[in-house]
Amino acid sequence: MKPHGIITLSRFMLEERRRVRKDASGAFTELLLEVAFAAKVVAREVNKAGLVEILGLEGGENIHGEDVTKLDVYANNVFYNALDHMGLLCVMASEENDELIEIPDRFPVGDYVLVFDPLDGSSNIDANVSIGTIFAIYRRVTARGKGTVEDLLQPGNRILAAGYVIYGSSTMFVCSTGQGVHGFTLDPGIGEFILSHQDIQVPEKAKVYSVNEVYYDKWDEPVRKFVDHIKSGAADSGPSTARYIGSLVADFHRNLLYGGIFLYPADTKNKNGKLRLLYEANPMAYVIEQAGGYASDGHTRILDKTPTDIHERTPLFIGNRNMVELAEKFIAGEM
Ligand code: P6P
């Protein structure tokens, strides 16, 4: 739905708070806006990544004598430094950190939990392929003080807000707080995310299927039969084309707007698939369900899985509900 006039992310979130969130303290809204601020800082660096060669090699120094870090490490530091002192979070987890991320003793702790992949698909940067940040926000479950692993290992069905930033031809902040999915495009001229895609819903027809078929022979037989089925055109409401970018945020975003199914199944090498439950599958599952789609590991709804480790992997089938449920039927041996 085309929004009327210029609505910034800040205005949208503040109006949503007044309308539905009754977030008395405003801390939740502040947290969301701080995540968006960090994304703007990351976008500025990602968008000149191609200039790293000119500005200085990663790990080296640029012409200003500044250390150039790998972009995913840089992005991780940006999100950490933007959020560690705000008194909004009790704990964080990041794809870049083996252990949970504590709030430093010198800062107050808050009521929320943030899990994030600061720069997913970063191996694609040199080819100028779209990459992204993925995040989810929970309320803490421990009573007080610094958060623990218990606060992090919550099922996705307890997510309060989730979304992603796609650093592509434009930078977009796509998120849901449980009131539908909305996309905000960064206007670099004013440094604001502007509402550009209100109430995103997955189109009725799944236009695209998206999977890395190099692993075909390593998949379980039912998964191979499912992919053969949708490729044969037999699935009457099935995909009419294949697209695979190899960057989850880019593949997901395209399917969200055009309709489709993305799958990263388990295989003989990756028994639980490659993608992470906490900060890749869960946030995307939350967004797709808010947009009318569905996400499964082939047997179980992604949002109903309770993580046992912050870096736990999961097979992922995500997109149009009818396609994901068809995959589940093949895996259950019903097709
Ligand atoms: P493959 C990027 O490395 C990533 O984590 C996701 O963004 C992407 O969907 C997936 O891996 C691609 O994996 O095995 O197809 O290269």
Short mmCIF file of C-alpha atoms and ligand atoms in Angstrom, two decimals:
data_model
loop_
_atom_site.label_atom_id
_atom_site.label_comp_id
_atom_site.label_asym_id
_atom_site.label_seq_id
_atom_site.Cartn_x
_atom_site.Cartn_y
_atom_site.Cartn_z
CA MET A 1 0.00 0.00 0.00
CA LYS A 2 1.42 3.38 -1.02
CA PRO A 3 1.69 5.66 2.04
CA HIS A 4 0.27 9.16 1.93
CA GLY A 5 2.93 11.85 2.23
CA ILE A 6 6.35 11.61 3.90
CA ILE A 7 6.17 9.47 7.04
CA THR A 8 9.50 8.87 8.77
CA LEU A 9 10.21 5.68 10.72
CA SER A 10 10.33 7.76 13.91
CA ARG A 11 6.88 9.29 13.26
CA PHE A 12 5.44 5.91 12.28
CA MET A 13 6.74 4.18 15.42
CA LEU A 14 5.64 7.00 17.73
CA GLU A 15 2.13 6.98 16.20
CA GLU A 16 2.02 3.18 16.46
CA ARG A 17 3.03 3.46 20.12
CA ARG A 18 0.24 5.93 20.80
CA ARG A 19 -2.25 3.81 18.85
CA VAL A 20 -1.55 0.26 19.96
CA ARG A 21 1.55 -0.19 22.07
CA LYS A 22 0.71 1.76 25.18
CA ASP A 23 4.43 1.38 25.79
CA ALA A 24 4.30 3.60 28.86
CA SER A 25 8.04 4.15 29.14
CA GLY A 26 8.65 4.46 25.38
CA ALA A 27 11.71 2.25 25.86
CA PHE A 28 10.60 -0.28 23.24
CA THR A 29 10.07 2.47 20.66
CA GLU A 30 13.42 4.02 21.58
CA LEU A 31 15.10 0.62 21.12
CA LEU A 32 13.64 0.13 17.65
CA LEU A 33 14.73 3.61 16.59
CA GLU A 34 18.23 3.03 17.97
CA VAL A 35 18.51 -0.18 15.89
CA ALA A 36 17.52 1.89 12.86
CA PHE A 37 20.12 4.52 13.74
CA ALA A 38 22.86 1.87 13.90
CA ALA A 39 21.68 0.59 10.51
CA LYS A 40 22.17 4.05 9.02
CA VAL A 41 25.75 4.13 10.29
CA VAL A 42 26.42 0.67 8.83
CA ALA A 43 24.77 1.65 5.52
CA ARG A 44 27.19 4.56 5.16
CA GLU A 45 30.19 2.21 5.35
CA VAL A 46 28.66 -0.64 3.33
CA ASN A 47 27.79 1.75 0.52
CA LYS A 48 31.42 2.77 0.14
CA ALA A 49 32.76 -0.77 0.62
CA GLY A 50 33.88 -0.78 -2.98
CA LEU A 51 36.16 2.10 -2.11
CA VAL A 52 37.99 0.12 0.60
CA GLU A 53 40.68 -0.60 -1.99
CA ILE A 54 41.16 3.16 -2.34
CA LEU A 55 40.55 4.06 1.28
CA GLY A 56 42.77 1.27 2.58
CA LEU A 57 42.74 -2.53 2.72
CA GLU A 58 40.77 -4.27 5.44
CA GLY A 59 43.00 -4.85 8.41
CA GLY A 60 45.24 -2.08 7.18
CA GLU A 61 45.01 1.69 7.38
CA ASN A 62 43.13 4.03 5.06
CA ILE A 63 44.43 7.31 3.66
CA HIS A 64 43.24 8.98 6.86
CA GLY A 65 45.43 6.65 8.90
CA GLU A 66 42.30 4.98 10.31
CA ASP A 67 42.26 1.21 10.85
CA VAL A 68 40.01 -0.47 8.27
CA THR A 69 38.16 -3.40 9.84
CA LYS A 70 36.22 -6.15 8.12
CA LEU A 71 32.73 -4.80 7.47
CA ASP A 72 30.95 -7.49 9.47
CA VAL A 73 33.17 -6.81 12.49
CA TYR A 74 32.60 -3.08 11.95
CA ALA A 75 28.82 -3.57 11.78
CA ASN A 76 28.90 -5.69 14.94
CA ASN A 77 30.74 -2.95 16.80
CA VAL A 78 28.29 -0.30 15.56
CA PHE A 79 25.25 -2.18 16.89
CA TYR A 80 27.00 -3.01 20.16
CA ASN A 81 28.19 0.56 20.78
CA ALA A 82 24.81 2.03 19.83
CA LEU A 83 22.89 -0.16 22.26
CA ASP A 84 25.11 -1.18 25.19
CA HIS A 85 24.69 2.02 27.21
CA MET A 86 21.03 2.96 26.62
CA GLY A 87 19.61 1.11 29.63
CA LEU A 88 17.17 -0.65 27.26
CA LEU A 89 18.74 -4.12 27.06
CA CYS A 90 19.69 -6.74 29.63
CA VAL A 91 21.66 -8.90 27.19
CA MET A 92 22.52 -9.27 23.48
CA ALA A 93 23.56 -12.10 21.16
CA SER A 94 25.28 -11.66 17.82
CA GLU A 95 26.37 -13.97 15.00
CA GLU A 96 29.81 -12.43 15.44
CA ASN A 97 30.18 -13.30 19.16
CA ASP A 98 30.66 -16.89 20.35
CA GLU A 99 29.22 -16.09 23.81
CA LEU A 100 26.36 -13.87 24.97
CA ILE A 101 27.09 -10.14 25.04
CA GLU A 102 26.86 -8.66 28.55
CA ILE A 103 25.83 -5.09 29.28
CA PRO A 104 28.98 -3.46 30.79
CA ASP A 105 28.85 -2.93 34.57
CA ARG A 106 29.03 0.85 34.14
CA PHE A 107 25.75 0.96 32.23
CA PRO A 108 22.14 0.36 33.45
CA VAL A 109 20.31 -2.75 32.24
CA GLY A 110 16.85 -2.71 30.71
CA ASP A 111 13.88 -4.98 30.06
CA TYR A 112 14.62 -6.08 26.51
CA VAL A 113 16.79 -8.61 24.68
CA LEU A 114 18.35 -8.08 21.23
CA VAL A 115 19.60 -10.86 18.97
CA PHE A 116 21.15 -9.90 15.64
CA ASP A 117 23.25 -10.87 12.65
CA PRO A 118 25.06 -7.60 12.01
CA LEU A 119 25.97 -8.22 8.38
CA ASP A 120 24.58 -11.40 6.88
CA GLY A 121 25.93 -12.44 3.50
CA SER A 122 29.04 -10.30 3.96
CA SER A 123 31.05 -12.67 1.76
CA ASN A 124 29.11 -11.09 -1.14
CA ILE A 125 30.37 -7.56 -0.46
CA ASP A 126 33.22 -7.71 -3.00
CA ALA A 127 30.71 -8.60 -5.73
CA ASN A 128 28.50 -5.68 -4.72
CA VAL A 129 25.63 -8.07 -3.96
CA SER A 130 22.94 -6.89 -1.53
CA ILE A 131 23.60 -7.91 2.09
CA GLY A 132 21.74 -7.27 5.30
CA THR A 133 21.33 -6.96 9.05
CA ILE A 134 18.77 -9.21 10.74
CA PHE A 135 17.38 -8.62 14.26
CA ALA A 136 14.74 -9.65 16.78
CA ILE A 137 13.68 -8.11 20.09
CA TYR A 138 12.24 -9.98 23.11
CA ARG A 139 11.20 -8.97 26.60
CA ARG A 140 13.52 -10.41 29.26
CA VAL A 141 12.33 -13.48 31.21
CA THR A 142 14.78 -13.22 34.15
CA ALA A 143 13.64 -10.95 36.97
CA ARG A 144 16.44 -8.39 37.21
CA GLY A 145 20.10 -7.62 36.74
CA LYS A 146 22.19 -8.68 33.78
CA GLY A 147 20.43 -10.96 31.33
CA THR A 148 21.40 -14.60 30.93
CA VAL A 149 21.26 -17.32 28.28
CA GLU A 150 17.71 -18.02 29.52
CA ASP A 151 16.70 -14.58 28.20
CA LEU A 152 18.24 -15.44 24.81
CA LEU A 153 16.92 -18.98 24.33
CA GLN A 154 13.27 -17.97 23.98
CA PRO A 155 11.08 -19.39 21.19
CA GLY A 156 10.35 -17.07 18.28
CA ASN A 157 6.68 -16.99 19.24
CA ARG A 158 7.73 -14.60 22.03
CA ILE A 159 9.30 -12.07 19.67
CA LEU A 160 8.05 -8.48 20.25
CA ALA A 161 9.58 -7.05 17.05
CA ALA A 162 11.79 -8.36 14.28
CA GLY A 163 13.06 -7.32 10.91
CA TYR A 164 15.99 -6.70 8.67
CA VAL A 165 17.91 -3.99 6.86
CA ILE A 166 18.80 -4.66 3.23
CA TYR A 167 21.82 -2.74 1.93
CA GLY A 168 21.10 -2.87 -1.77
CA SER A 169 20.28 -0.47 -4.61
CA SER A 170 18.69 1.42 -1.75
CA THR A 171 18.84 0.78 1.99
CA MET A 172 15.55 -0.46 3.41
CA PHE A 173 14.49 -1.08 7.01
CA VAL A 174 11.74 -3.74 7.02
CA CYS A 175 10.16 -4.64 10.34
CA SER A 176 7.10 -5.73 12.26
CA THR A 177 6.04 -5.12 15.85
CA GLY A 178 3.07 -7.44 15.46
CA GLN A 179 1.00 -4.86 13.56
CA GLY A 180 1.85 -6.02 10.03
CA VAL A 181 5.07 -5.57 8.04
CA HIS A 182 6.26 -2.16 6.89
CA GLY A 183 9.22 -1.08 4.74
CA PHE A 184 11.12 2.18 5.14
CA THR A 185 13.57 3.37 2.48
CA LEU A 186 16.57 5.46 3.52
CA ASP A 187 16.70 8.92 1.98
CA PRO A 188 20.43 9.64 2.27
CA GLY A 189 19.75 13.31 1.56
CA ILE A 190 17.92 13.75 4.86
CA GLY A 191 19.29 10.69 6.67
CA GLU A 192 15.81 9.40 7.46
CA PHE A 193 14.05 6.09 6.78
CA ILE A 194 10.83 7.04 4.92
CA LEU A 195 7.76 4.76 4.85
CA SER A 196 7.71 3.32 1.32
CA HIS A 197 6.00 -0.08 1.70
CA GLN A 198 3.08 -0.06 4.16
CA ASP A 199 1.34 -3.31 5.16
CA ILE A 200 3.44 -5.67 3.03
CA GLN A 201 1.59 -8.93 2.32
CA VAL A 202 3.08 -11.91 0.50
CA PRO A 203 1.37 -12.09 -2.94
CA GLU A 204 -1.14 -14.91 -3.37
CA LYS A 205 0.99 -16.75 -5.97
CA ALA A 206 4.51 -17.98 -5.23
CA LYS A 207 6.41 -16.67 -8.26
CA VAL A 208 9.92 -17.78 -7.25
CA TYR A 209 11.64 -20.77 -5.72
CA SER A 210 15.02 -20.07 -4.18
CA VAL A 211 17.47 -22.82 -3.19
CA ASN A 212 21.12 -23.68 -3.79
CA GLU A 213 20.72 -26.80 -5.95
CA VAL A 214 24.40 -27.69 -5.75
CA TYR A 215 23.39 -29.63 -2.60
CA TYR A 216 20.59 -31.56 -4.39
CA ASP A 217 22.26 -34.95 -4.04
CA LYS A 218 22.93 -34.34 -0.34
CA TRP A 219 19.27 -33.65 0.54
CA ASP A 220 16.89 -36.24 1.96
CA GLU A 221 14.80 -37.96 -0.73
CA PRO A 222 11.49 -36.19 0.22
CA VAL A 223 13.16 -32.78 -0.19
CA ARG A 224 14.47 -33.77 -3.63
CA LYS A 225 10.95 -34.93 -4.58
CA PHE A 226 9.47 -31.62 -3.39
CA VAL A 227 11.90 -29.55 -5.45
CA ASP A 228 11.38 -31.81 -8.50
CA HIS A 229 7.62 -31.34 -8.03
CA ILE A 230 7.67 -27.54 -7.96
CA LYS A 231 10.18 -27.44 -10.87
CA SER A 232 7.91 -29.64 -12.95
CA GLY A 233 5.16 -27.03 -12.75
CA ALA A 234 2.94 -29.67 -11.19
CA ALA A 235 2.30 -27.46 -8.15
CA ASP A 236 -0.39 -25.42 -9.96
CA SER A 237 0.10 -22.40 -7.72
CA GLY A 238 3.80 -23.04 -7.70
CA PRO A 239 6.79 -20.97 -8.76
CA SER A 240 7.39 -20.11 -12.37
CA THR A 241 11.04 -19.14 -11.98
CA ALA A 242 14.19 -19.84 -9.94
CA ARG A 243 16.27 -17.17 -8.30
CA TYR A 244 19.12 -17.63 -5.81
CA ILE A 245 21.34 -14.76 -4.71
CA GLY A 246 23.10 -16.51 -1.83
CA SER A 247 22.35 -13.65 0.55
CA LEU A 248 19.45 -14.54 2.85
CA VAL A 249 18.16 -11.00 3.29
CA ALA A 250 18.17 -10.37 -0.48
CA ASP A 251 16.51 -13.72 -1.33
CA PHE A 252 13.95 -13.27 1.44
CA HIS A 253 13.13 -9.65 0.55
CA ARG A 254 12.52 -10.51 -3.11
CA ASN A 255 10.23 -13.40 -2.18
CA LEU A 256 8.37 -11.24 0.36
CA LEU A 257 7.52 -8.72 -2.38
CA TYR A 258 7.08 -11.09 -5.37
CA GLY A 259 5.86 -14.27 -3.65
CA GLY A 260 7.92 -17.41 -3.40
CA ILE A 261 9.59 -20.03 -1.29
CA PHE A 262 13.18 -19.99 -0.01
CA LEU A 263 14.59 -23.22 1.32
CA TYR A 264 17.86 -24.16 2.98
CA PRO A 265 17.31 -27.82 3.89
CA ALA A 266 19.46 -30.06 6.02
CA ASP A 267 21.91 -32.18 4.02
CA THR A 268 24.40 -34.97 4.64
CA LYS A 269 27.05 -32.34 5.50
CA ASN A 270 24.87 -29.94 7.52
CA LYS A 271 22.55 -32.16 9.56
CA ASN A 272 20.65 -29.08 10.82
CA GLY A 273 21.10 -26.97 7.72
CA LYS A 274 23.30 -23.88 7.66
CA LEU A 275 21.11 -21.03 8.86
CA ARG A 276 20.89 -19.98 12.51
CA LEU A 277 17.61 -20.21 14.40
CA LEU A 278 18.04 -17.28 16.80
CA TYR A 279 19.09 -14.40 14.53
CA GLU A 280 18.30 -15.59 10.99
CA ALA A 281 15.36 -18.03 10.82
CA ASN A 282 13.29 -16.68 13.74
CA PRO A 283 13.29 -12.99 12.73
CA MET A 284 12.48 -13.89 9.11
CA ALA A 285 9.79 -16.33 10.28
CA TYR A 286 8.21 -13.59 12.39
CA VAL A 287 8.18 -11.18 9.44
CA ILE A 288 6.83 -13.70 6.93
CA GLU A 289 3.97 -14.75 9.24
CA GLN A 290 3.07 -11.10 9.83
CA ALA A 291 2.95 -10.79 6.02
CA GLY A 292 0.66 -13.82 5.62
CA GLY A 293 3.29 -16.46 4.94
CA TYR A 294 4.78 -19.27 6.99
CA ALA A 295 8.15 -20.73 8.02
CA SER A 296 8.99 -24.30 9.01
CA ASP A 297 12.01 -26.54 9.52
CA GLY A 298 10.13 -29.12 7.44
CA HIS A 299 8.35 -30.59 10.45
CA THR A 300 7.77 -27.79 12.98
CA ARG A 301 6.78 -24.13 12.79
CA ILE A 302 10.04 -22.18 13.17
CA LEU A 303 8.52 -19.80 15.73
CA ASP A 304 7.57 -22.74 17.99
CA LYS A 305 11.11 -24.11 18.24
CA THR A 306 12.84 -23.49 21.58
CA PRO A 307 16.55 -22.88 20.98
CA THR A 308 19.05 -24.86 23.05
CA ASP A 309 22.11 -22.88 21.94
CA ILE A 310 22.49 -19.26 20.77
CA HIS A 311 24.15 -20.39 17.53
CA GLU A 312 21.86 -23.37 16.87
CA ARG A 313 21.25 -24.10 13.19
CA THR A 314 17.93 -25.12 11.61
CA PRO A 315 16.66 -26.24 8.23
CA LEU A 316 14.48 -23.45 6.80
CA PHE A 317 11.50 -23.48 4.43
CA ILE A 318 9.99 -19.97 4.29
CA GLY A 319 7.57 -18.05 2.07
CA ASN A 320 4.02 -18.59 0.76
CA ARG A 321 2.13 -20.72 3.28
CA ASN A 322 0.79 -23.15 0.64
CA MET A 323 4.31 -23.86 -0.66
CA VAL A 324 5.86 -24.36 2.78
CA GLU A 325 2.98 -26.62 3.85
CA LEU A 326 3.43 -28.58 0.59
CA ALA A 327 7.10 -29.11 1.52
CA GLU A 328 5.99 -30.34 4.96
CA LYS A 329 3.61 -32.83 3.27
CA PHE A 330 6.43 -34.23 1.11
CA ILE A 331 8.72 -34.52 4.15
CA ALA A 332 5.94 -36.24 6.13
CA GLY A 333 5.61 -38.76 3.28
CA GLU A 334 2.07 -37.60 2.48
CA MET A 335 3.00 -36.76 -1.15
P1 P6P B 1 25.18 -21.13 0.39
C1 P6P B 1 25.42 -16.15 3.56
O1 P6P B 1 26.71 -16.73 3.80
C2 P6P B 1 24.40 -17.07 4.22
O2 P6P B 1 24.62 -17.16 5.58
C3 P6P B 1 22.99 -16.58 3.92
O3 P6P B 1 22.92 -15.19 3.82
C4 P6P B 1 22.65 -17.27 2.61
O4 P6P B 1 21.27 -17.50 2.45
C5 P6P B 1 23.41 -18.59 2.74
O5 P6P B 1 24.50 -18.37 3.63
C6 P6P B 1 23.96 -19.06 1.41
O6 P6P B 1 24.59 -20.30 1.64
O7 P6P B 1 25.58 -22.47 1.00
O8 P6P B 1 24.05 -21.28 -0.60
O9 P6P B 1 26.33 -20.33 -0.14
#
